[in-house]
Amino acid sequence: MKLIMLGAPGSGKGTQAKKIVEYLKVPHISTGEIFRKNMRENTPLGIKVKDIISEGRLVPDDITIQIVHERLIEPDCKKGFVLDGFPRSLPQAVALDSLHKIDYVINLDVENEIVIARTTGRRTCKTCGTMFNIHEIGGEIVCAKCGGELYIRTDDTLEAVLERLEMYEEKTRPLVQYYAKQGKLVNINADNEPDKVYKAIIEAIKK
Ligand code: AMP
C-alpha cells in the first residue's frame, strides 16, 4: 500500500507514520528526517538546506523531488511506503503522481493553537531522531529510546513554527483539494490521543 501523510507541522504525521509502517510492513519515508540526517552529517545537501529549514521555509521542489524519487526506486519500496512530509506543494504532488499510484492520502486535521503548542514543546533526539513532548517528559534531556541527547529543533522555535504554518497554508493546504478530487483523501481528526488517531486511520484504510 502507498500512503501519504498530509497535515500541518505538528499534526502528528511522523508519530502516526511510525505506527502505520509497523502495521503495513513498508518503509517510512520522511523528507524532514532525510534533510535532518544530512544536516547532522554535514553533507553538501545538509549544508545547502540548513538555513532554509531553520527559518521554516520549504526546500526547493527540484531538490526535494529528486531526493524522494531516488528513495522510492529502492527495492524496499516495491511493496509500498508511507510518505511523511512529502508532497508539500502542487509541483511535488504532480511529480509524484507521474511516477507512483498512491492509494490513500491521510489528512490529519488539527487546530493551529494545538499545532503551535505541540511543535514548540517538542524535544528531538540528536542520535535517533525520536520526538518527545515536554508535556509528557517534563525537563528530561535524555532520549528514553537510545539515551541520546534531546534538543530543540531550530525550526521548532515559535518564529519558525509560524513561518512553517504560513508555508503550509500557502503551499500545502491546496493538496487537500487536489487529492479529494482524486477520491483518495481520508480526513482524520488529529486533535485526539495518538492511539485513537491511529485506530481511526487503520479503520479507514482497511475499508
Ligand atoms: P518535517 O520534519 O516534515 O516537519 O520537515 C522539516 C522541514 O524540512 C520543513 O519545515 C521544510 O523546511 C523541510 N521539508 C521537509 N519536507 C519537505 C518538502 N516535501 N518540501 C520542501 N521542504 C520540506
PDB file of C-alpha atoms and ligand atoms in Angstrom:
ATOM      1  CA  MET A   1       0.000   0.000   0.000  1.00  0.00           C
ATOM      2  CA  LYS A   2       1.231   3.501  -0.874  1.00  0.00           C
ATOM      3  CA  LEU A   3       0.202   6.177   1.595  1.00  0.00           C
ATOM      4  CA  ILE A   4       0.783   9.896   2.038  1.00  0.00           C
ATOM      5  CA  MET A   5       0.549  11.610   5.413  1.00  0.00           C
ATOM      6  CA  LEU A   6      -0.732  15.150   4.916  1.00  0.00           C
ATOM      7  CA  GLY A   7      -1.147  17.786   7.612  1.00  0.00           C
ATOM      8  CA  ALA A   8       0.305  20.902   9.208  1.00  0.00           C
ATOM      9  CA  PRO A   9       3.611  20.738  11.091  1.00  0.00           C
ATOM     10  CA  GLY A  10       2.877  19.157  14.466  1.00  0.00           C
ATOM     11  CA  SER A  11      -0.311  17.448  13.292  1.00  0.00           C
ATOM     12  CA  GLY A  12       1.233  14.071  14.180  1.00  0.00           C
ATOM     13  CA  LYS A  13       2.332  12.882  10.729  1.00  0.00           C
ATOM     14  CA  GLY A  14       5.622  11.443  11.993  1.00  0.00           C
ATOM     15  CA  THR A  15       4.115   9.762  15.072  1.00  0.00           C
ATOM     16  CA  GLN A  16       1.336   8.154  13.048  1.00  0.00           C
ATOM     17  CA  ALA A  17       3.599   7.200  10.135  1.00  0.00           C
ATOM     18  CA  LYS A  18       5.857   5.254  12.529  1.00  0.00           C
ATOM     19  CA  LYS A  19       2.881   3.219  13.791  1.00  0.00           C
ATOM     20  CA  ILE A  20       1.370   2.671  10.342  1.00  0.00           C
ATOM     21  CA  VAL A  21       4.600   1.301   8.842  1.00  0.00           C
ATOM     22  CA  GLU A  22       4.758  -1.314  11.609  1.00  0.00           C
ATOM     23  CA  TYR A  23       1.255  -2.397  10.648  1.00  0.00           C
ATOM     24  CA  LEU A  24       1.789  -2.308   6.864  1.00  0.00           C
ATOM     25  CA  LYS A  25       5.429  -3.505   6.974  1.00  0.00           C
ATOM     26  CA  VAL A  26       6.569  -0.913   4.458  1.00  0.00           C
ATOM     27  CA  PRO A  27       9.268   1.800   4.763  1.00  0.00           C
ATOM     28  CA  HIS A  28       8.624   5.160   6.417  1.00  0.00           C
ATOM     29  CA  ILE A  29       9.963   7.964   4.246  1.00  0.00           C
ATOM     30  CA  SER A  30      10.218  11.313   5.978  1.00  0.00           C
ATOM     31  CA  THR A  31      11.735  14.081   3.865  1.00  0.00           C
ATOM     32  CA  GLY A  32      12.283  16.164   7.031  1.00  0.00           C
ATOM     33  CA  GLU A  33      14.250  13.279   8.570  1.00  0.00           C
ATOM     34  CA  ILE A  34      16.301  12.814   5.379  1.00  0.00           C
ATOM     35  CA  PHE A  35      17.197  16.526   5.466  1.00  0.00           C
ATOM     36  CA  ARG A  36      17.993  16.465   9.214  1.00  0.00           C
ATOM     37  CA  LYS A  37      20.252  13.410   8.786  1.00  0.00           C
ATOM     38  CA  ASN A  38      22.120  15.244   6.024  1.00  0.00           C
ATOM     39  CA  MET A  39      22.404  18.317   8.262  1.00  0.00           C
ATOM     40  CA  ARG A  40      23.764  16.198  11.166  1.00  0.00           C
ATOM     41  CA  GLU A  41      26.321  14.645   8.823  1.00  0.00           C
ATOM     42  CA  ASN A  42      27.230  17.968   7.171  1.00  0.00           C
ATOM     43  CA  THR A  43      26.758  16.583   3.660  1.00  0.00           C
ATOM     44  CA  PRO A  44      26.595  19.048   0.705  1.00  0.00           C
ATOM     45  CA  LEU A  45      22.783  18.634   0.759  1.00  0.00           C
ATOM     46  CA  GLY A  46      22.688  19.247   4.528  1.00  0.00           C
ATOM     47  CA  ILE A  47      24.740  22.424   4.151  1.00  0.00           C
ATOM     48  CA  LYS A  48      22.521  23.624   1.287  1.00  0.00           C
ATOM     49  CA  VAL A  49      19.210  23.192   3.167  1.00  0.00           C
ATOM     50  CA  LYS A  50      20.307  24.120   6.720  1.00  0.00           C
ATOM     51  CA  ASP A  51      19.283  27.804   6.651  1.00  0.00           C
ATOM     52  CA  ILE A  52      16.090  27.174   4.676  1.00  0.00           C
ATOM     53  CA  ILE A  53      14.908  24.616   7.237  1.00  0.00           C
ATOM     54  CA  SER A  54      15.965  26.653  10.281  1.00  0.00           C
ATOM     55  CA  GLU A  55      13.890  29.573   9.020  1.00  0.00           C
ATOM     56  CA  GLY A  56      10.836  27.351   8.479  1.00  0.00           C
ATOM     57  CA  ARG A  57      10.818  27.748   4.703  1.00  0.00           C
ATOM     58  CA  LEU A  58      10.388  24.943   2.188  1.00  0.00           C
ATOM     59  CA  VAL A  59      13.323  23.321   0.426  1.00  0.00           C
ATOM     60  CA  PRO A  60      13.043  23.971  -3.370  1.00  0.00           C
ATOM     61  CA  ASP A  61      10.840  21.482  -5.230  1.00  0.00           C
ATOM     62  CA  ASP A  62      13.540  20.238  -7.618  1.00  0.00           C
ATOM     63  CA  ILE A  63      15.844  19.186  -4.764  1.00  0.00           C
ATOM     64  CA  THR A  64      13.044  17.543  -2.777  1.00  0.00           C
ATOM     65  CA  ILE A  65      11.507  15.725  -5.748  1.00  0.00           C
ATOM     66  CA  GLN A  66      14.912  14.320  -6.732  1.00  0.00           C
ATOM     67  CA  ILE A  67      15.564  13.011  -3.206  1.00  0.00           C
ATOM     68  CA  VAL A  68      12.178  11.321  -2.971  1.00  0.00           C
ATOM     69  CA  HIS A  69      12.477   9.895  -6.468  1.00  0.00           C
ATOM     70  CA  GLU A  70      15.849   8.332  -5.604  1.00  0.00           C
ATOM     71  CA  ARG A  71      14.475   6.880  -2.368  1.00  0.00           C
ATOM     72  CA  LEU A  72      11.298   5.437  -3.925  1.00  0.00           C
ATOM     73  CA  ILE A  73      13.171   3.464  -6.566  1.00  0.00           C
ATOM     74  CA  GLU A  74      14.991   1.471  -3.869  1.00  0.00           C
ATOM     75  CA  PRO A  75      13.872  -2.180  -3.703  1.00  0.00           C
ATOM     76  CA  ASP A  76      12.247  -1.927  -0.244  1.00  0.00           C
ATOM     77  CA  CYS A  77       9.643   0.477  -1.688  1.00  0.00           C
ATOM     78  CA  LYS A  78       8.324  -2.080  -4.203  1.00  0.00           C
ATOM     79  CA  LYS A  79       5.563  -3.308  -1.876  1.00  0.00           C
ATOM     80  CA  GLY A  80       4.621   0.188  -0.754  1.00  0.00           C
ATOM     81  CA  PHE A  81       5.629   3.076   1.507  1.00  0.00           C
ATOM     82  CA  VAL A  82       4.345   5.755   3.836  1.00  0.00           C
ATOM     83  CA  LEU A  83       5.405   9.254   2.799  1.00  0.00           C
ATOM     84  CA  ASP A  84       5.635  11.690   5.710  1.00  0.00           C
ATOM     85  CA  GLY A  85       6.116  15.353   4.791  1.00  0.00           C
ATOM     86  CA  PHE A  86       6.020  14.834   1.025  1.00  0.00           C
ATOM     87  CA  PRO A  87       4.418  16.166  -1.108  1.00  0.00           C
ATOM     88  CA  ARG A  88       4.170  19.648   0.361  1.00  0.00           C
ATOM     89  CA  SER A  89       3.407  21.595  -2.824  1.00  0.00           C
ATOM     90  CA  LEU A  90       1.441  21.122  -6.028  1.00  0.00           C
ATOM     91  CA  PRO A  91       4.541  20.566  -8.250  1.00  0.00           C
ATOM     92  CA  GLN A  92       5.692  17.860  -5.804  1.00  0.00           C
ATOM     93  CA  ALA A  93       2.275  16.152  -5.914  1.00  0.00           C
ATOM     94  CA  VAL A  94       2.184  16.255  -9.726  1.00  0.00           C
ATOM     95  CA  ALA A  95       5.729  14.817  -9.933  1.00  0.00           C
ATOM     96  CA  LEU A  96       4.786  12.021  -7.532  1.00  0.00           C
ATOM     97  CA  ASP A  97       1.611  11.213  -9.475  1.00  0.00           C
ATOM     98  CA  SER A  98       3.635  10.797 -12.649  1.00  0.00           C
ATOM     99  CA  LEU A  99       5.740   8.071 -11.019  1.00  0.00           C
ATOM    100  CA  HIS A 100       3.582   6.276  -8.430  1.00  0.00           C
ATOM    101  CA  LYS A 101      -0.047   5.318  -7.918  1.00  0.00           C
ATOM    102  CA  ILE A 102      -0.957   6.436  -4.421  1.00  0.00           C
ATOM    103  CA  ASP A 103      -3.730   4.508  -2.624  1.00  0.00           C
ATOM    104  CA  TYR A 104      -4.692   6.895   0.201  1.00  0.00           C
ATOM    105  CA  VAL A 105      -3.840  10.348   1.456  1.00  0.00           C
ATOM    106  CA  ILE A 106      -4.340  10.641   5.211  1.00  0.00           C
ATOM    107  CA  ASN A 107      -5.133  14.244   6.085  1.00  0.00           C
ATOM    108  CA  LEU A 108      -4.507  14.932   9.775  1.00  0.00           C
ATOM    109  CA  ASP A 109      -6.790  17.781  10.721  1.00  0.00           C
ATOM    110  CA  VAL A 110      -5.875  19.886  13.769  1.00  0.00           C
ATOM    111  CA  GLU A 111      -6.304  23.472  15.024  1.00  0.00           C
ATOM    112  CA  ASN A 112      -3.373  25.899  14.734  1.00  0.00           C
ATOM    113  CA  GLU A 113      -3.195  26.552  18.514  1.00  0.00           C
ATOM    114  CA  ILE A 114      -2.631  22.842  19.132  1.00  0.00           C
ATOM    115  CA  VAL A 115      -0.006  22.680  16.403  1.00  0.00           C
ATOM    116  CA  ILE A 116       1.867  25.596  17.994  1.00  0.00           C
ATOM    117  CA  ALA A 117       1.764  24.023  21.477  1.00  0.00           C
ATOM    118  CA  ARG A 118       2.929  20.646  20.132  1.00  0.00           C
ATOM    119  CA  THR A 119       5.803  21.909  17.984  1.00  0.00           C
ATOM    120  CA  THR A 120       7.215  24.470  20.416  1.00  0.00           C
ATOM    121  CA  GLY A 121       7.098  21.808  23.181  1.00  0.00           C
ATOM    122  CA  ARG A 122       8.863  19.231  21.064  1.00  0.00           C
ATOM    123  CA  ARG A 123      12.231  17.719  22.001  1.00  0.00           C
ATOM    124  CA  THR A 124      14.082  15.647  19.402  1.00  0.00           C
ATOM    125  CA  CYS A 125      16.822  13.065  19.916  1.00  0.00           C
ATOM    126  CA  LYS A 126      20.114  14.102  18.304  1.00  0.00           C
ATOM    127  CA  THR A 127      21.059  10.459  17.740  1.00  0.00           C
ATOM    128  CA  CYS A 128      17.950   8.585  16.606  1.00  0.00           C
ATOM    129  CA  GLY A 129      15.553  11.423  15.708  1.00  0.00           C
ATOM    130  CA  THR A 130      12.737  10.244  18.034  1.00  0.00           C
ATOM    131  CA  MET A 131      10.479  13.093  19.121  1.00  0.00           C
ATOM    132  CA  PHE A 132       9.070  13.700  22.595  1.00  0.00           C
ATOM    133  CA  ASN A 133       6.927  16.437  24.100  1.00  0.00           C
ATOM    134  CA  ILE A 134       7.677  18.376  27.286  1.00  0.00           C
ATOM    135  CA  HIS A 135       4.046  17.824  28.321  1.00  0.00           C
ATOM    136  CA  GLU A 136       4.922  14.127  28.614  1.00  0.00           C
ATOM    137  CA  ILE A 137       8.619  14.072  29.555  1.00  0.00           C
ATOM    138  CA  GLY A 138       8.903  17.317  31.561  1.00  0.00           C
ATOM    139  CA  GLY A 139      12.500  18.561  31.703  1.00  0.00           C
ATOM    140  CA  GLU A 140      14.085  15.252  30.644  1.00  0.00           C
ATOM    141  CA  ILE A 141      17.148  15.798  28.419  1.00  0.00           C
ATOM    142  CA  VAL A 142      17.958  12.194  27.508  1.00  0.00           C
ATOM    143  CA  CYS A 143      16.192  10.035  24.893  1.00  0.00           C
ATOM    144  CA  ALA A 144      14.194   7.191  26.518  1.00  0.00           C
ATOM    145  CA  LYS A 145      14.771   5.057  23.426  1.00  0.00           C
ATOM    146  CA  CYS A 146      18.544   5.296  22.814  1.00  0.00           C
ATOM    147  CA  GLY A 147      19.996   7.525  25.541  1.00  0.00           C
ATOM    148  CA  GLY A 148      20.906  10.259  23.023  1.00  0.00           C
ATOM    149  CA  GLU A 149      20.761  13.956  23.854  1.00  0.00           C
ATOM    150  CA  LEU A 150      17.410  15.738  23.368  1.00  0.00           C
ATOM    151  CA  TYR A 151      17.429  19.142  21.673  1.00  0.00           C
ATOM    152  CA  ILE A 152      15.014  21.760  20.339  1.00  0.00           C
ATOM    153  CA  ARG A 153      14.967  21.726  16.541  1.00  0.00           C
ATOM    154  CA  THR A 154      15.856  25.155  15.127  1.00  0.00           C
ATOM    155  CA  ASP A 155      12.572  25.035  13.196  1.00  0.00           C
ATOM    156  CA  ASP A 156      10.543  24.355  16.357  1.00  0.00           C
ATOM    157  CA  THR A 157      11.013  27.887  17.728  1.00  0.00           C
ATOM    158  CA  LEU A 158       7.821  29.972  17.753  1.00  0.00           C
ATOM    159  CA  GLU A 159       9.080  32.217  14.934  1.00  0.00           C
ATOM    160  CA  ALA A 160       9.935  29.261  12.665  1.00  0.00           C
ATOM    161  CA  VAL A 161       6.709  27.425  13.515  1.00  0.00           C
ATOM    162  CA  LEU A 162       4.637  30.480  12.499  1.00  0.00           C
ATOM    163  CA  GLU A 163       6.553  30.625   9.206  1.00  0.00           C
ATOM    164  CA  ARG A 164       6.004  26.882   8.664  1.00  0.00           C
ATOM    165  CA  LEU A 165       2.274  27.323   9.276  1.00  0.00           C
ATOM    166  CA  GLU A 166       2.186  30.105   6.696  1.00  0.00           C
ATOM    167  CA  MET A 167       4.038  27.856   4.212  1.00  0.00           C
ATOM    168  CA  TYR A 168       1.557  25.101   4.978  1.00  0.00           C
ATOM    169  CA  GLU A 169      -1.447  27.350   4.264  1.00  0.00           C
ATOM    170  CA  GLU A 170       0.037  28.737   1.059  1.00  0.00           C
ATOM    171  CA  LYS A 171       1.723  25.688  -0.499  1.00  0.00           C
ATOM    172  CA  THR A 172       0.461  22.511   1.163  1.00  0.00           C
ATOM    173  CA  ARG A 173      -3.205  23.040   2.062  1.00  0.00           C
ATOM    174  CA  PRO A 174      -4.207  23.187  -1.649  1.00  0.00           C
ATOM    175  CA  LEU A 175      -3.225  19.495  -1.788  1.00  0.00           C
ATOM    176  CA  VAL A 176      -6.266  18.617   0.336  1.00  0.00           C
ATOM    177  CA  GLN A 177      -8.491  19.628  -2.585  1.00  0.00           C
ATOM    178  CA  TYR A 178      -6.128  18.092  -5.109  1.00  0.00           C
ATOM    179  CA  TYR A 179      -6.371  14.639  -3.505  1.00  0.00           C
ATOM    180  CA  ALA A 180     -10.064  14.990  -2.621  1.00  0.00           C
ATOM    181  CA  LYS A 181     -10.738  15.425  -6.347  1.00  0.00           C
ATOM    182  CA  GLN A 182      -8.864  12.170  -6.982  1.00  0.00           C
ATOM    183  CA  GLY A 183     -11.065  10.424  -4.380  1.00  0.00           C
ATOM    184  CA  LYS A 184      -8.009   9.477  -2.288  1.00  0.00           C
ATOM    185  CA  LEU A 185      -8.433  11.768   0.695  1.00  0.00           C
ATOM    186  CA  VAL A 186      -9.125  10.348   4.163  1.00  0.00           C
ATOM    187  CA  ASN A 187      -9.865  13.103   6.690  1.00  0.00           C
ATOM    188  CA  ILE A 188      -8.879  12.269  10.256  1.00  0.00           C
ATOM    189  CA  ASN A 189      -9.455  14.384  13.361  1.00  0.00           C
ATOM    190  CA  ALA A 190      -5.923  14.561  14.770  1.00  0.00           C
ATOM    191  CA  ASP A 191      -6.879  16.559  17.863  1.00  0.00           C
ATOM    192  CA  ASN A 192      -7.051  13.304  19.811  1.00  0.00           C
ATOM    193  CA  GLU A 193      -4.813  10.835  21.647  1.00  0.00           C
ATOM    194  CA  PRO A 194      -2.281   9.209  19.273  1.00  0.00           C
ATOM    195  CA  ASP A 195      -3.780   5.714  19.773  1.00  0.00           C
ATOM    196  CA  LYS A 196      -7.267   6.935  18.862  1.00  0.00           C
ATOM    197  CA  VAL A 197      -5.949   8.745  15.785  1.00  0.00           C
ATOM    198  CA  TYR A 198      -4.080   5.578  14.774  1.00  0.00           C
ATOM    199  CA  LYS A 199      -7.194   3.414  15.153  1.00  0.00           C
ATOM    200  CA  ALA A 200      -9.215   5.829  13.013  1.00  0.00           C
ATOM    201  CA  ILE A 201      -6.557   5.678  10.272  1.00  0.00           C
ATOM    202  CA  ILE A 202      -6.339   1.882  10.261  1.00  0.00           C
ATOM    203  CA  GLU A 203     -10.121   1.546  10.139  1.00  0.00           C
ATOM    204  CA  ALA A 204     -10.266   3.913   7.173  1.00  0.00           C
ATOM    205  CA  ILE A 205      -7.548   2.209   5.118  1.00  0.00           C
ATOM    206  CA  LYS A 206      -8.898  -1.294   5.815  1.00  0.00           C
ATOM    207  CA  LYS A 207     -12.162  -0.434   4.053  1.00  0.00           C
TER     208      LYS A 207
HETATM  209  P1  AMP B   1       9.223  17.961   8.825  1.00  0.00           P
HETATM  210  O1  AMP B   1      10.121  17.136   9.669  1.00  0.00           O
HETATM  211  O2  AMP B   1       8.402  17.137   7.863  1.00  0.00           O
HETATM  212  O3  AMP B   1       8.386  18.923   9.604  1.00  0.00           O
HETATM  213  O4  AMP B   1      10.167  18.843   7.868  1.00  0.00           O
HETATM  214  C1  AMP B   1      11.089  19.765   8.420  1.00  0.00           C
HETATM  215  C2  AMP B   1      11.477  20.779   7.378  1.00  0.00           C
HETATM  216  O5  AMP B   1      12.115  20.137   6.262  1.00  0.00           O
HETATM  217  C3  AMP B   1      10.312  21.545   6.761  1.00  0.00           C
HETATM  218  O6  AMP B   1       9.881  22.633   7.568  1.00  0.00           O
HETATM  219  C4  AMP B   1      10.939  22.007   5.440  1.00  0.00           C
HETATM  220  O7  AMP B   1      11.840  23.092   5.647  1.00  0.00           O
HETATM  221  C5  AMP B   1      11.766  20.793   5.046  1.00  0.00           C
HETATM  222  N1  AMP B   1      10.952  19.863   4.233  1.00  0.00           N
HETATM  223  C6  AMP B   1      10.539  18.622   4.595  1.00  0.00           C
HETATM  224  N2  AMP B   1       9.810  18.059   3.622  1.00  0.00           N
HETATM  225  C7  AMP B   1       9.753  18.969   2.611  1.00  0.00           C
HETATM  226  C8  AMP B   1       9.116  19.001   1.343  1.00  0.00           C
HETATM  227  N3  AMP B   1       8.373  17.976   0.917  1.00  0.00           N
HETATM  228  N4  AMP B   1       9.278  20.102   0.588  1.00  0.00           N
HETATM  229  C9  AMP B   1      10.031  21.144   0.987  1.00  0.00           C
HETATM  230  N5  AMP B   1      10.627  21.190   2.186  1.00  0.00           N
HETATM  231  C10 AMP B   1      10.500  20.118   3.006  1.00  0.00           C
END
